[in-house]
GROMACS .gro file of N, CA and C in nm:
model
  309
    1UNK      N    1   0.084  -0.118   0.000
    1UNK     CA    2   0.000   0.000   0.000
    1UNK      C    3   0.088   0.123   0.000
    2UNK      N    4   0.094   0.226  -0.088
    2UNK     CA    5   0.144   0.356  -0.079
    2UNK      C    6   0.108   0.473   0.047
    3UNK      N    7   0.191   0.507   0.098
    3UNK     CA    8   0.164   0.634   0.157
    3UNK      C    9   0.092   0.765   0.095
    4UNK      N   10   0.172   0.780  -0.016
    4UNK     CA   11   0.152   0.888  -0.112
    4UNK      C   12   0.039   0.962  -0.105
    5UNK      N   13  -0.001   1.068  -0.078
    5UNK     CA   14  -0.152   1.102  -0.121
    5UNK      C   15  -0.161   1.123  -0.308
    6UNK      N   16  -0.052   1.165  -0.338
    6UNK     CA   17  -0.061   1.195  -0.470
    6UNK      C   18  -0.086   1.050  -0.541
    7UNK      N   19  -0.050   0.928  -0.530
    7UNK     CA   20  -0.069   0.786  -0.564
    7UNK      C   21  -0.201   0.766  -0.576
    8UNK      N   22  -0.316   0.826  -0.527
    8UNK     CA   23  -0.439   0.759  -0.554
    8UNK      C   24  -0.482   0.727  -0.672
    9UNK      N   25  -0.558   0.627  -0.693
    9UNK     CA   26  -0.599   0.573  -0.812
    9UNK      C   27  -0.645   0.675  -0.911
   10UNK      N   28  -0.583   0.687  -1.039
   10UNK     CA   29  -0.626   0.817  -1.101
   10UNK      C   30  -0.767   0.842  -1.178
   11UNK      N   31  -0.830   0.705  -1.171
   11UNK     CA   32  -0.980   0.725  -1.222
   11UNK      C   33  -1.063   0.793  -1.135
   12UNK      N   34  -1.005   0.810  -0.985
   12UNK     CA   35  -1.082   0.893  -0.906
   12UNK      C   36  -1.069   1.042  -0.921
   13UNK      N   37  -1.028   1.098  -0.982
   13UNK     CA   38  -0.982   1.210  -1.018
   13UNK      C   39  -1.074   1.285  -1.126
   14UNK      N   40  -1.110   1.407  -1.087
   14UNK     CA   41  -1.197   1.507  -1.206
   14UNK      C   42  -1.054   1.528  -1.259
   15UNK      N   43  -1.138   1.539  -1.434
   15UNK     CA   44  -1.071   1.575  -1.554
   15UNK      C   45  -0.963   1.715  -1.471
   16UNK      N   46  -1.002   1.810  -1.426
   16UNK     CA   47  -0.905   1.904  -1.420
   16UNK      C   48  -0.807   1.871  -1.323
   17UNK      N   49  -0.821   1.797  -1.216
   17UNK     CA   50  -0.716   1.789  -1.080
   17UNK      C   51  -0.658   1.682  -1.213
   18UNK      N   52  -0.689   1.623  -1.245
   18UNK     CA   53  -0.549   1.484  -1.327
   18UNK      C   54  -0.503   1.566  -1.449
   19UNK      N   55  -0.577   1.656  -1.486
   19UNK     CA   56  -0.468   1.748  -1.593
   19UNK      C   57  -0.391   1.840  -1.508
   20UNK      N   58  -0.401   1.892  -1.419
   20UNK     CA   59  -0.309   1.974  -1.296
   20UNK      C   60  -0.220   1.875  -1.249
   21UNK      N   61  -0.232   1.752  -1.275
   21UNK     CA   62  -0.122   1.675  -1.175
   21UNK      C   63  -0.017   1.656  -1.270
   22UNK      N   64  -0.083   1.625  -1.382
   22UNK     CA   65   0.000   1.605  -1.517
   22UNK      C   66   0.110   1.694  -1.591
   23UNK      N   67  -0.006   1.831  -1.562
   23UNK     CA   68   0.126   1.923  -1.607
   23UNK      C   69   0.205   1.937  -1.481
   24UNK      N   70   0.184   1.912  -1.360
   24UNK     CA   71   0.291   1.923  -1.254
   24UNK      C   72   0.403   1.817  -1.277
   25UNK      N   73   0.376   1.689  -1.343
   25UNK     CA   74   0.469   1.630  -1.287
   25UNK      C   75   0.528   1.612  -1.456
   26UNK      N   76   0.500   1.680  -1.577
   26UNK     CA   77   0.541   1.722  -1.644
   26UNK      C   78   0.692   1.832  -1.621
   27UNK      N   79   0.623   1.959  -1.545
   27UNK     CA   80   0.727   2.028  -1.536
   27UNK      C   81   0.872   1.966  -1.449
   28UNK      N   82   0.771   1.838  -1.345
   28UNK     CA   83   0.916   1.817  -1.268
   28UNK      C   84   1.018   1.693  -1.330
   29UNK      N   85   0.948   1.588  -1.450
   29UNK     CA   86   1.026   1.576  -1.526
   29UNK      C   87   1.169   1.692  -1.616
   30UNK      N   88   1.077   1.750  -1.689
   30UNK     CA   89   1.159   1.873  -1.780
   30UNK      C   90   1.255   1.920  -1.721
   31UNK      N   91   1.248   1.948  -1.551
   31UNK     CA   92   1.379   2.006  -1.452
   31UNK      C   93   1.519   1.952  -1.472
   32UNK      N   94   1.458   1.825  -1.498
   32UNK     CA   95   1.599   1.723  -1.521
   32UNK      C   96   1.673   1.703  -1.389
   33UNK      N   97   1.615   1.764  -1.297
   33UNK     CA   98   1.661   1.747  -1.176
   33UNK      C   99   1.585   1.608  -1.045
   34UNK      N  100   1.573   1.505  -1.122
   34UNK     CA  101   1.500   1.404  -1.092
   34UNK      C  102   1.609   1.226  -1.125
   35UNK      N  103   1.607   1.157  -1.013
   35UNK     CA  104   1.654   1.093  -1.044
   35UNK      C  105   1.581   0.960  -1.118
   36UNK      N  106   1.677   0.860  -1.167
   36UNK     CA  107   1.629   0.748  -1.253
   36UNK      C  108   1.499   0.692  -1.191
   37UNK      N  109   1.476   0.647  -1.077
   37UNK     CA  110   1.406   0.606  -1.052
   37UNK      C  111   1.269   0.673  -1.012
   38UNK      N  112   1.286   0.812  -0.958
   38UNK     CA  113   1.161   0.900  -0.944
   38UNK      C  114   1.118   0.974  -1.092
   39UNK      N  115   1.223   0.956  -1.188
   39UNK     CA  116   1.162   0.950  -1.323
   39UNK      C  117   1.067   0.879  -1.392
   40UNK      N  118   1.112   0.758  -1.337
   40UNK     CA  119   1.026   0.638  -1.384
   40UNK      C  120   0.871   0.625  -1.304
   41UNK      N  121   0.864   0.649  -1.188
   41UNK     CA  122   0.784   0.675  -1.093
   41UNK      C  123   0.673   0.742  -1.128
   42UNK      N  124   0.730   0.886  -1.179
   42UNK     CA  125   0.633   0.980  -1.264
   42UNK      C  126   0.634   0.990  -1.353
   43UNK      N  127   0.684   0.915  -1.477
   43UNK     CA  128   0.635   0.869  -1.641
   43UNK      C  129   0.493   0.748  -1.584
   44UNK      N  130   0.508   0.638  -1.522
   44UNK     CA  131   0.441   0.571  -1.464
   44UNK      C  132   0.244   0.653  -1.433
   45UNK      N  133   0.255   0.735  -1.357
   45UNK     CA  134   0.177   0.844  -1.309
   45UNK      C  135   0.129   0.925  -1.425
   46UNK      N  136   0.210   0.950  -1.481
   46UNK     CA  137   0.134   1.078  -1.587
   46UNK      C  138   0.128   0.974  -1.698
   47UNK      N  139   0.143   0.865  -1.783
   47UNK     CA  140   0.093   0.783  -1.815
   47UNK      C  141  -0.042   0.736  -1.786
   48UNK      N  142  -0.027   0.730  -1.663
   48UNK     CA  143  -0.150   0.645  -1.650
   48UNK      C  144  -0.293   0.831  -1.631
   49UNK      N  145  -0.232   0.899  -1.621
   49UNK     CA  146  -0.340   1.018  -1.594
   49UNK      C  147  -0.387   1.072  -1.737
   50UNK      N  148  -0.276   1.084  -1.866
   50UNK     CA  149  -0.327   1.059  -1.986
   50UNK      C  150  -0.392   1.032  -2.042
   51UNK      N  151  -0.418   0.884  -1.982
   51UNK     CA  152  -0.513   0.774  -2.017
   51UNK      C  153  -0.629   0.796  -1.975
   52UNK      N  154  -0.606   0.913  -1.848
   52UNK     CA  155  -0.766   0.903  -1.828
   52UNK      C  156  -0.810   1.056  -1.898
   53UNK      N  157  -0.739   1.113  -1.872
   53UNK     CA  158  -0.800   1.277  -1.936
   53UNK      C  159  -0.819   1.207  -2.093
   54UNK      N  160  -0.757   1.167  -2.184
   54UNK     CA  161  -0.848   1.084  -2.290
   54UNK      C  162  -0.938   1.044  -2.265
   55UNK      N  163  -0.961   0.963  -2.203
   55UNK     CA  164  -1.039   0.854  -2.182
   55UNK      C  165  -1.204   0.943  -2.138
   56UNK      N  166  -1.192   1.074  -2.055
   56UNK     CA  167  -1.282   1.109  -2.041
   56UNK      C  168  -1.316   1.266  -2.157
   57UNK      N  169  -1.214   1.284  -2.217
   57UNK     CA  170  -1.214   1.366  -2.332
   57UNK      C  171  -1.348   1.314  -2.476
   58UNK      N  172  -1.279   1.152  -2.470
   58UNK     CA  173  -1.366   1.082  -2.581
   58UNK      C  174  -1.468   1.086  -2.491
   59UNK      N  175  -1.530   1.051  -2.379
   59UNK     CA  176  -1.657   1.042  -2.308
   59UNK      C  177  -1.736   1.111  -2.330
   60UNK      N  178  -1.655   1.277  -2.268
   60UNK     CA  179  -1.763   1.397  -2.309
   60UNK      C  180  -1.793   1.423  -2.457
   61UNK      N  181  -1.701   1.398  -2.549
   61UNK     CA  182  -1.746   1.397  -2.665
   61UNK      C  183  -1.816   1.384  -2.759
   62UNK      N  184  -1.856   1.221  -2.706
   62UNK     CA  185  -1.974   1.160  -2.745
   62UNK      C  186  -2.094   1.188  -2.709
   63UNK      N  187  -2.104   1.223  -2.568
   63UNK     CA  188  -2.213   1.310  -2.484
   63UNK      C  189  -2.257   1.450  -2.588
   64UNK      N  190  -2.141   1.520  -2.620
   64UNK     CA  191  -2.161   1.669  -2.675
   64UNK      C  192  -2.273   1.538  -2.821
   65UNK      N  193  -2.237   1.423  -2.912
   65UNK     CA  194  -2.267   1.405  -2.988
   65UNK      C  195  -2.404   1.400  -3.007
   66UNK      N  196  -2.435   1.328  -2.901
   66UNK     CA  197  -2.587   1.234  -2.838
   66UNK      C  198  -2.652   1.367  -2.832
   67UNK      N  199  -2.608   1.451  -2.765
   67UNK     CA  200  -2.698   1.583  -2.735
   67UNK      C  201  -2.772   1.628  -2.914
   68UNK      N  202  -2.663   1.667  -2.982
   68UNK     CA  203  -2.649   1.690  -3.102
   68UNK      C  204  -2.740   1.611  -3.209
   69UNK      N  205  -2.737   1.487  -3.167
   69UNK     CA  206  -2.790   1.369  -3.227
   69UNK      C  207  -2.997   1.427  -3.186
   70UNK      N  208  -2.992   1.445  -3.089
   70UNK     CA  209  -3.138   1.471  -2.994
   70UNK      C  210  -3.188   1.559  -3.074
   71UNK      N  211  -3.208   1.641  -3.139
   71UNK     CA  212  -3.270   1.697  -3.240
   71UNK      C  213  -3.245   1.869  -3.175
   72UNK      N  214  -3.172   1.875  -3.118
   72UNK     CA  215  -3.119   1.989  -3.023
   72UNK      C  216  -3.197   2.088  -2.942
   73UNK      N  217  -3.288   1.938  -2.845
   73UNK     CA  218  -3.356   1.981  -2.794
   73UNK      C  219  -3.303   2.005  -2.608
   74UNK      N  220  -3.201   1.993  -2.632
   74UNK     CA  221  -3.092   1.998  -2.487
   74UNK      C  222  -3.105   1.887  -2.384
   75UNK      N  223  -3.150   1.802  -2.392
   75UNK     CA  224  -3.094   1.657  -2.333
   75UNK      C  225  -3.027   1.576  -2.324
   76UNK      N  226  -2.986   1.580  -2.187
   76UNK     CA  227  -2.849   1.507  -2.212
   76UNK      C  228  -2.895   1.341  -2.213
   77UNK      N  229  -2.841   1.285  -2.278
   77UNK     CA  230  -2.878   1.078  -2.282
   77UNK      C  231  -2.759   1.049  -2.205
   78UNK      N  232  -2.744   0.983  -2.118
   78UNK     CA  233  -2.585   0.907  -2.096
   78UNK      C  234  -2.577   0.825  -2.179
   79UNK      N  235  -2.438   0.847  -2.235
   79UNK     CA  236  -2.353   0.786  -2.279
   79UNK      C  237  -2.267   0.638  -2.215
   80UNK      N  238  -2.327   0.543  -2.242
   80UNK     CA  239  -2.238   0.416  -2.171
   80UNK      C  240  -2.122   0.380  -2.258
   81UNK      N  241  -2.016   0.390  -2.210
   81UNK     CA  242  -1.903   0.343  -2.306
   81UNK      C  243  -1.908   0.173  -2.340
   82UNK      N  244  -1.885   0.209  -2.441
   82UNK     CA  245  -1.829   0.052  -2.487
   82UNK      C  246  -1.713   0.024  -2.568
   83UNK      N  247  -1.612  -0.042  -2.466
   83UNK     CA  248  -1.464  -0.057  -2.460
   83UNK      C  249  -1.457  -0.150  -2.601
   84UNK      N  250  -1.533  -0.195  -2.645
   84UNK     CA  251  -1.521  -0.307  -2.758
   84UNK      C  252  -1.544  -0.273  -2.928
   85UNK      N  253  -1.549  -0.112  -2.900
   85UNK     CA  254  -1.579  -0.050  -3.026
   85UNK      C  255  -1.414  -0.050  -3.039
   86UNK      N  256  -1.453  -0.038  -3.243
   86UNK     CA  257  -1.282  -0.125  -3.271
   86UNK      C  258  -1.208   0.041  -3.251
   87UNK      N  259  -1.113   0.042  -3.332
   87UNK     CA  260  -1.055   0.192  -3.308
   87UNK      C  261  -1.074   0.315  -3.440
   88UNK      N  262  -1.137   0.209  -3.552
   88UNK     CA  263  -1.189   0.270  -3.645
   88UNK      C  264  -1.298   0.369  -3.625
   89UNK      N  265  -1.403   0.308  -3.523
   89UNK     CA  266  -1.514   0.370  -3.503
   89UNK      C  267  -1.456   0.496  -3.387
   90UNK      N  268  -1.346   0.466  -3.313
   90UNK     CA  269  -1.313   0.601  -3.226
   90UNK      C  270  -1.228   0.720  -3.312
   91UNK      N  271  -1.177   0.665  -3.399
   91UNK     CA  272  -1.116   0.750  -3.496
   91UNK      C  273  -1.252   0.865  -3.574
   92UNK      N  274  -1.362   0.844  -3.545
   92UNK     CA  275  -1.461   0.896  -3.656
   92UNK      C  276  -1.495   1.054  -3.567
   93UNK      N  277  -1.444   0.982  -3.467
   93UNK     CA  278  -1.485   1.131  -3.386
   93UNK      C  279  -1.442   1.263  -3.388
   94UNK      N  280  -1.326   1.257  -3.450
   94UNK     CA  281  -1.213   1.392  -3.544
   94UNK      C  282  -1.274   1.365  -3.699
   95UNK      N  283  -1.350   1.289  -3.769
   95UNK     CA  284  -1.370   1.315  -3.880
   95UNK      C  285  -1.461   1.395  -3.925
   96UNK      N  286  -1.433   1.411  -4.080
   96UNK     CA  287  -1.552   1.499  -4.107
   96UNK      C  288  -1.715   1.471  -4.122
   97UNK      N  289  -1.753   1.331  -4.085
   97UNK     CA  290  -1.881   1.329  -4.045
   97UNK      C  291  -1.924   1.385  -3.957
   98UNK      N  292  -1.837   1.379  -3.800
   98UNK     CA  293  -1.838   1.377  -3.699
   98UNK      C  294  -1.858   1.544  -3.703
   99UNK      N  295  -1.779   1.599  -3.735
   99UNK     CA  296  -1.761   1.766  -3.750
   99UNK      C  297  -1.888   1.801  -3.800
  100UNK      N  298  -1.908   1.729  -3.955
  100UNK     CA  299  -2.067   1.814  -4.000
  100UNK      C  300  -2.190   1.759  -3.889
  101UNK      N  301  -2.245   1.661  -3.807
  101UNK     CA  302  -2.325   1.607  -3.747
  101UNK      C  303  -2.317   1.751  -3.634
  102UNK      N  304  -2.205   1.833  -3.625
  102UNK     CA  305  -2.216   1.909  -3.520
  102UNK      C  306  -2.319   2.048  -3.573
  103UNK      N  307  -2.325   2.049  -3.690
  103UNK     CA  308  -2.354   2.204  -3.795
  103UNK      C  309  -2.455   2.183  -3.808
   0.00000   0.00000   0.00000
């Protein structure tokens, strides 16, 4: 078990505190004043916080879509992810369907 408070599991984390942690431990990489192993420590960490500010980037996204999709009558639908969509179909979300469905 870690002491750390900063160690907590990073899915518990709102989108902005795990992008604040990220660019923090961004800048304390860049210092260069970090050794091998607390390097690795926090590539480890901001890795895994990446993953989630994506992870909830594509979320809201799809949400902004669904809304969009609703005939723009301002309801929000939840969005349930499904981890089993291939990566073709997550790729569509920067495309230009995706863009005109917003217009």
């Amino acid at each position: 078990m870690k002491n750390d408070k900063k160690a907590k599991e990073p899915e518990n984390l709102p989108f902005e505190k795990a992008l604040e942690r990220l660019e923090t431990i961004i800048d304390k990489m860049e210092s260069g004043n970090l050794q091998l192993d607390e390097m690795v420590k926090y590539f480890e960490e901001g890795t895994a916080l990446s993953s989630l500010c994506e992870k909830k980037l594509k979320e809201l996204e799809k949400k902004i879509e669904v809304l969009v999709k609703d005939g723009h009558e301002g309801k929000w639908k939840e969005f349930k992810s499904d981890d089993k969509k291939s990566n073709d179909e997550d790729s569509d979300i920067g495309s230009n369907r995706a863009k005109d469905s917003l217009l």
